XYZ file of C-alpha atoms in Angstrom:
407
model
C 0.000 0.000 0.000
C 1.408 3.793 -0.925
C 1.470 6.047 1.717
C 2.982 9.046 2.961
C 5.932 9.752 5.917
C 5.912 12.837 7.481
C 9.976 13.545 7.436
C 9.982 16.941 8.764
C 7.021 18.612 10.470
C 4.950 18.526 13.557
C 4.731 14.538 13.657
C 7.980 13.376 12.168
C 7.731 9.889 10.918
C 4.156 9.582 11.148
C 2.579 7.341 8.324
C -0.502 8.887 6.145
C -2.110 5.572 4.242
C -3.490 6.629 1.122
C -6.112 3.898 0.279
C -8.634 6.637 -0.803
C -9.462 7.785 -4.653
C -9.108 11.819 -3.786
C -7.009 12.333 -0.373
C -7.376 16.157 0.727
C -4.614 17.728 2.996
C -4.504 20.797 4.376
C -4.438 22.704 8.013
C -8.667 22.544 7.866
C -10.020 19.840 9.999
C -12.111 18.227 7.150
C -8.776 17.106 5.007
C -8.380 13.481 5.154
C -4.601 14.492 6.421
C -4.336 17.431 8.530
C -1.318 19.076 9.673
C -1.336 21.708 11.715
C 1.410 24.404 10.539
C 0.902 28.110 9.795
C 2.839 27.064 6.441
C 0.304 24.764 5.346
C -3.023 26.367 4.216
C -6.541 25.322 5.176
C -6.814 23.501 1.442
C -3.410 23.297 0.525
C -3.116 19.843 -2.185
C -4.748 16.894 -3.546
C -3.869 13.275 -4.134
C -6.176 11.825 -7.080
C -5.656 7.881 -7.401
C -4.659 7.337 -11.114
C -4.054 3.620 -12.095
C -1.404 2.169 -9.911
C -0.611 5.695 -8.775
C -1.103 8.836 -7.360
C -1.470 12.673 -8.688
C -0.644 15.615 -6.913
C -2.727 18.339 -7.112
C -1.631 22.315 -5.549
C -5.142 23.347 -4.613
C -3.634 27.469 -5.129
C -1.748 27.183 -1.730
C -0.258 30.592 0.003
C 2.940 28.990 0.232
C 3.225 26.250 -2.872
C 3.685 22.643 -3.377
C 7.100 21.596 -3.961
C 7.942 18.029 -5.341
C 11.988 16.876 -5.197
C 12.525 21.101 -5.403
C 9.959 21.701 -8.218
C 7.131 23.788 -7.312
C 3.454 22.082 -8.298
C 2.299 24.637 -10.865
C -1.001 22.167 -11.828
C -0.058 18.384 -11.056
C 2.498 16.292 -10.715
C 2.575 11.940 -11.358
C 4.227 10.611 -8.074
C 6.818 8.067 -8.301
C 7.560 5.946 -4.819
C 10.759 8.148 -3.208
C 9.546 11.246 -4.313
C 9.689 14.187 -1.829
C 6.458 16.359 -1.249
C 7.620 20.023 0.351
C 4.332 21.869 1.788
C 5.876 26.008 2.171
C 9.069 25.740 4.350
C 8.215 23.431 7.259
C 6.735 20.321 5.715
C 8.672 17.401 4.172
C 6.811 13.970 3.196
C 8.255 11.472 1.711
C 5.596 9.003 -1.158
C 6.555 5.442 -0.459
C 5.415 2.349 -0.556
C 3.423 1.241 2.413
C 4.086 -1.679 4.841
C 1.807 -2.393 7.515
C 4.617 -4.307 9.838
C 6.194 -0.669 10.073
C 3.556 0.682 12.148
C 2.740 -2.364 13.891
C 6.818 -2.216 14.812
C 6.585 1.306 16.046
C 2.865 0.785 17.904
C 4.441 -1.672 20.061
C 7.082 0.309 21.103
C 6.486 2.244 24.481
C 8.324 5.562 25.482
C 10.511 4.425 27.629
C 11.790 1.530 24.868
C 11.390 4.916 22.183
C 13.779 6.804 23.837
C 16.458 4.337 24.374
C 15.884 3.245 20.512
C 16.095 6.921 19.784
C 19.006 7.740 22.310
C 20.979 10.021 20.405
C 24.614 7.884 21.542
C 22.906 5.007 20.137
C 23.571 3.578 16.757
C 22.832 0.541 14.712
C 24.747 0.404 11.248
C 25.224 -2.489 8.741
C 29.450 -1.959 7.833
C 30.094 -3.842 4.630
C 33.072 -5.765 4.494
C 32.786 -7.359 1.133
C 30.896 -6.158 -1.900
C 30.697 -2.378 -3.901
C 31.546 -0.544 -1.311
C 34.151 -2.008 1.120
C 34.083 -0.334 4.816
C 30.848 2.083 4.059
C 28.799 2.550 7.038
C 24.660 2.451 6.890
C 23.090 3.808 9.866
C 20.137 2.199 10.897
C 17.527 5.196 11.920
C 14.400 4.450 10.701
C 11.714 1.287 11.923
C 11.945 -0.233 8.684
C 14.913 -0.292 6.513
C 14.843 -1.777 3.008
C 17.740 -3.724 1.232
C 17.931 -4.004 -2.392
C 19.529 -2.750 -5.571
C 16.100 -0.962 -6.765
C 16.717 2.833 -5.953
C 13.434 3.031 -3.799
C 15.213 1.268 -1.369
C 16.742 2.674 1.833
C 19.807 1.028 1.370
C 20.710 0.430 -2.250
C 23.498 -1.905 -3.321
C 24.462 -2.152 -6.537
C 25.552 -5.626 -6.885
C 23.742 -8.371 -9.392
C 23.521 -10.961 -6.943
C 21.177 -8.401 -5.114
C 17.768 -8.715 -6.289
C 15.865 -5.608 -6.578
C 14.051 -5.952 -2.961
C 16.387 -8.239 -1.404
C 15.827 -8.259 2.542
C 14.735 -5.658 5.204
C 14.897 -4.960 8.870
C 12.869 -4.406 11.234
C 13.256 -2.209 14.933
C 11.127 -3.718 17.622
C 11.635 -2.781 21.386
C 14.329 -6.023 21.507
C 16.255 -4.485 18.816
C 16.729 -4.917 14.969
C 15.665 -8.426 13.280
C 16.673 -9.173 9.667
C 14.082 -10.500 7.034
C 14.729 -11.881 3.720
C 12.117 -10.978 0.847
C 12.322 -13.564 -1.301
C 15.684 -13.174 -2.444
C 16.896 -14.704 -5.743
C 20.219 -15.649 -4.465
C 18.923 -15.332 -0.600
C 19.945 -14.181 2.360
C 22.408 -15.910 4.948
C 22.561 -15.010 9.067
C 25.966 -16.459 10.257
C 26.346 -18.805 7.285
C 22.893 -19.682 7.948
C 20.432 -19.411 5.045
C 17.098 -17.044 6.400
C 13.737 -18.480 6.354
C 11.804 -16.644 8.969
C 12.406 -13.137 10.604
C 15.809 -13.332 12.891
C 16.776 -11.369 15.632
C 20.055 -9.521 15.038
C 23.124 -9.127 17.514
C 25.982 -6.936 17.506
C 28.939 -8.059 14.834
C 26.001 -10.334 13.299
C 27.358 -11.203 9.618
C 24.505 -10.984 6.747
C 25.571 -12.294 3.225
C 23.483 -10.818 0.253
C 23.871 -13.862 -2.325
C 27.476 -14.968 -2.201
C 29.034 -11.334 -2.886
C 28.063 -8.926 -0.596
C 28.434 -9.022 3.240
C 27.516 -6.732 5.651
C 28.159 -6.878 9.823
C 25.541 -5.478 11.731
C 27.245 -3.186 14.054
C 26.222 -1.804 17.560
C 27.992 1.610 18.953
C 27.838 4.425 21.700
C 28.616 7.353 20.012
C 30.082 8.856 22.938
C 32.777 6.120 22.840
C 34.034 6.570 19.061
C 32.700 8.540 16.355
C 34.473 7.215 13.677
C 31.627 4.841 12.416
C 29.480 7.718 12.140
C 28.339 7.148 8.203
C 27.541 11.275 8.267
C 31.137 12.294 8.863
C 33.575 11.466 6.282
C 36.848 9.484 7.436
C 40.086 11.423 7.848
C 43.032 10.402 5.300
C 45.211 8.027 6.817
C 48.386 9.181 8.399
C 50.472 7.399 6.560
C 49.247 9.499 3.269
C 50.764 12.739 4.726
C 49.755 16.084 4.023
C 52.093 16.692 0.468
C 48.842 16.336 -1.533
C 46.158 18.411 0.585
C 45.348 22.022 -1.040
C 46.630 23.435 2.259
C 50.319 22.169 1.425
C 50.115 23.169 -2.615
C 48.957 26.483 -1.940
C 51.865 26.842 0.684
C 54.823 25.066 -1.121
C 55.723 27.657 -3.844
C 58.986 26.342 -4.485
C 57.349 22.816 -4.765
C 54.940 23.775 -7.645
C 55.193 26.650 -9.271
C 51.323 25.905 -10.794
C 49.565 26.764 -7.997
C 52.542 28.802 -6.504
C 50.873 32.544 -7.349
C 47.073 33.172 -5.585
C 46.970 36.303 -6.978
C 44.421 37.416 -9.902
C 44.454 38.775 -13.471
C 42.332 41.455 -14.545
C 39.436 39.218 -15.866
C 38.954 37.635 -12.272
C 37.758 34.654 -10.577
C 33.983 35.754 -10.582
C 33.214 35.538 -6.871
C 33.615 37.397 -4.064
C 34.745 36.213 -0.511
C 31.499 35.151 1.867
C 29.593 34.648 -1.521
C 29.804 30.809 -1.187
C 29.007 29.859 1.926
C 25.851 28.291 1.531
C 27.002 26.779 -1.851
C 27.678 22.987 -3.021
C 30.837 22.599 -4.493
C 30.619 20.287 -7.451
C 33.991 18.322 -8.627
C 33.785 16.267 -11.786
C 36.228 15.388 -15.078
C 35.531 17.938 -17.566
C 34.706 15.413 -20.036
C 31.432 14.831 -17.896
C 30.422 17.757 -18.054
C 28.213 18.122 -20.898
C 26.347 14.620 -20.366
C 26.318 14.308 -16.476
C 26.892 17.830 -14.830
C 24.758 20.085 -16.802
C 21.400 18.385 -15.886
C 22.261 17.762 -12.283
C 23.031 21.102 -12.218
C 19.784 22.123 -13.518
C 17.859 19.518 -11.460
C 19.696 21.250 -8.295
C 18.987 24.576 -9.064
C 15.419 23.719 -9.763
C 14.748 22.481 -6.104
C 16.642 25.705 -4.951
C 20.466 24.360 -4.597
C 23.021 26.134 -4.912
C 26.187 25.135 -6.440
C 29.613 26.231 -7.790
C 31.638 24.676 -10.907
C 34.686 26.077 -12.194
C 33.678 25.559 -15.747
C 34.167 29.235 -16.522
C 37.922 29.011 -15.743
C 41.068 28.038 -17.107
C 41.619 25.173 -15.347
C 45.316 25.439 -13.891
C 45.140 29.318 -14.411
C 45.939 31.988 -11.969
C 41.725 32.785 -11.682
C 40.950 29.060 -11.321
C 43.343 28.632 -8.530
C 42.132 31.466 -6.549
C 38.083 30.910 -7.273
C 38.475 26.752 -6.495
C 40.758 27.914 -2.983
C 37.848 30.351 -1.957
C 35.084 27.587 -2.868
C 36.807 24.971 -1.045
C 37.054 27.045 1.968
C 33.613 28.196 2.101
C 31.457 25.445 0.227
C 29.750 23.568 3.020
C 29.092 20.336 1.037
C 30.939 18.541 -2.052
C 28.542 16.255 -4.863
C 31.723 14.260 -6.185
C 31.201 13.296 -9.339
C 33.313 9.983 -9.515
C 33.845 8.433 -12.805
C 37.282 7.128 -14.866
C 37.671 11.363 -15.969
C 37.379 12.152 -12.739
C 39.878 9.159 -10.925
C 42.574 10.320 -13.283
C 42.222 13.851 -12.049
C 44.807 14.915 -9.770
C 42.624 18.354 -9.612
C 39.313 16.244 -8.484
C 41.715 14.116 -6.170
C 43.199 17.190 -4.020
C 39.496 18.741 -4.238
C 37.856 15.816 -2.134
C 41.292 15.511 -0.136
C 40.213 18.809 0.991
C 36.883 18.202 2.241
C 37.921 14.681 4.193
C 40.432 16.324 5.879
C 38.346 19.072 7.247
C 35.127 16.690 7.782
C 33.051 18.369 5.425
C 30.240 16.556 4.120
C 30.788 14.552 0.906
C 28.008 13.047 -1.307
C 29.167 11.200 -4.524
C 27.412 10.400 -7.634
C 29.176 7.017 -9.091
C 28.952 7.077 -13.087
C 30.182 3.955 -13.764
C 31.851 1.037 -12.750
C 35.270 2.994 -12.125
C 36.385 1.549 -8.176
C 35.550 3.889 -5.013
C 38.722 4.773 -3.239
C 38.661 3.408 0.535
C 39.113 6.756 1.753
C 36.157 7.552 0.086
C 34.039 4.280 1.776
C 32.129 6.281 4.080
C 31.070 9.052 1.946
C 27.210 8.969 1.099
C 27.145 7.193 -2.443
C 24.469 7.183 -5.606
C 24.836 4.592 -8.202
C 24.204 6.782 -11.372
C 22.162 4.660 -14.189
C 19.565 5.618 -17.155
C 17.310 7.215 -14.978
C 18.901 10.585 -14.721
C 15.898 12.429 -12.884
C 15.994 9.319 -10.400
C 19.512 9.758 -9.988
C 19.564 13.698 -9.139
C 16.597 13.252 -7.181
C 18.499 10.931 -4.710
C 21.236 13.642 -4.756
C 19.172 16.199 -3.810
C 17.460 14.015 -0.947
C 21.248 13.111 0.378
C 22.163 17.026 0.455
C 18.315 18.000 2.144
C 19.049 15.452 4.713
C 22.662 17.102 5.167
C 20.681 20.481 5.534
C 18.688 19.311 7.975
C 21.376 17.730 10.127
C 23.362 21.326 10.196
C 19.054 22.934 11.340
C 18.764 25.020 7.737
C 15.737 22.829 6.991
């Protein structure tokens, strides 16, 4: 069954079933889903049941409809992930339905809540074999969904991994692991799963017979280097030569980047004029094809971003413009693909951003391999779907706005 999850807003994670053919919502008490925020207006939209489906209609709201950053100018076809903004204040998230998720969180009283919700708590899958060696899922939500379909919560793109491949669900005794009619299956401690299992800490789940995850217990007071939200520091034993820091310094090292001053023509921005801007770092050959319409699909749900496009790349203006993004960018969208591994430019950008914990979401393009240092970086799997694709972006960067209180 579809539904809707409030994600930000007076009831956060509370569950709207849509099993109606019109469902009204709106701050009046006669919508079928009322939320009560001065944002929302007294009529505000309108789900209409088409087919398999659901349309979404802006009933001439004060404060507009917004779907994935797009404001509603008529209607919009929902697809299951897409992102419904109501004004400012209200974020809910069109998904697929599944009754055991309320059931999970109905049986769960406050006292278990807040220890499930305890803020030094956290459950993570860590996967030591597969795509993405040593990334770091937290486990946050009641049900979390395991699959290589997009939809899911945690996607892995592996093809033993059927497209819906297992899930787990929180009750008040913890996480247990469920397999959904796997093609290849799913194994608890070598053991194949037939029935719902209760997980333990350091657990090992095997996706077919090449993926493996370890389902992972931590106080985040302890250690916070599992945290999945914080990107992992270089290792030591990398050194500093290659960091932007040391470049800019080391004149006598390399003359290239040796001179911060600026021609005449200028690098374009101004100091302070970045700060709440994404910094984008891609191979110019992926540009045209995979930059452009992200960019586009960005600025369309209100993003912005910076790309040195408009610079000579090497040139005094380029050196000075890319030092003042890095410093004051708040979030990177790494475009990873073979260009962009066989940039030493793209390599020092991201360098940057690890070292000073910045947030890092990457867009992989194709099959090129993930650095390790990159492993616990947010990751999308790019494929045909583009709109798909820079729709998952833009939910990785909203949920890194939220974490820092813009949103």
């Amino acid at each position: 069954m579809l539904c809707l999850i409030m994600r930000r807003g007076p009831t956060p994670g509370a569950i709207f079933e849509l099993d109606a053919d019109e469902v009204s919502i709106g701050r009046g008490v006669k919508n079928h889903i009322v939320i009560h925020d001065n944002e929302v207006s007294r009529e505000h939209c309108r789900l209409v049941r088409l087919l398999e489906g659901y349309e979404l209609h802006d009933l001439q709201s004060s404060n507009g409809t917004f779907v994935n950053g797009q404001r509603v100018i008529t209607t919009w076809m929902l697809t299951p992930g897409t992102l419904i903004e109501l004004g400012d204040s209200i974020t809910l998230e069109y998904t697929q339905y599944d009754p055991k998720e309320k059931e999970v969180m109905s049986s769960v009283d406050a006292q278990t809540a807040a220890r499930l919700f305890n803020p030094s708590a956290m459950h993570g899958l860590m996967m030591t074999m597969g795509p993405a060696v040593g990334y770091l899922f937290e486990l946050n939500k009641p049900v979390i969904k395991i699959g290589r379909d997009l939809s899911n919560d945690f996607v892995i793109q592996d093809p033993e991994v059927s497209r819906f491949h297992a899930r787990l669900l929180r009750t008040p005794k913890g996480y247990s692991l469920e397999d959904l009619n796997s093609t290849n299956g799913t194994a608890l401690n070598a053991k194949l799963v037939k029935t719902i299992q209760p997980l333990q800490p350091n657990d090992v789940i095997k996706l077919g017979s090449m993926v493996q995850l370890q389902f992972i217990f931590q106080d985040k007071t302890v250690t916070d280097k599992l945290d999945p939200t914080r990107p992992r520091k270089p290792d030591a034993a990398r050194g500093q030569d290659e960091t932007l820091d040391n470049i800019f310094a080391n004149k006598h090292r390399n003359s290239e980047f040796a001179v911060k001053q600026t021609t005449r023509l200028g690098t374009g921005v101004e100091p302070g004029a970045l700060v709440d801007t994404i910094f984008v770092s891609y191979g110019r050959k992926d540009w045209e094809g995979i930059v452009v319409p992200m960019m586009l699909s960005m600025q369309s749900g209100g993003l912005l971003a910076w790309v040195d496009q408009y610079l000579a790349q090497g040139s005094k203006d380029w050196m000075a413009a890319v030092e003042l993004a890095l410093a004051e960018c708040w979030l990177m969208v790494l475009i990873w693909s073979k260009e962009a591994a066989a940039s030493n430019y793209v390599r020092i950008q991201y360098r940057y951003f690890l070292q000073r914990e910045k947030p890092l979401v990457i867009l992989a393009c194709d099959d090129t391999p993930i650095p390790q240092e990159l492993a616990r970086a947010r990751c999308v799997y790019y494929d045909d779907k583009k709109i798909g694709n820079f729709h998952k972006i833009i939910y990785e960067i909203i949920n890194y706005r939220r974490q820092r209180g813009i949103i």
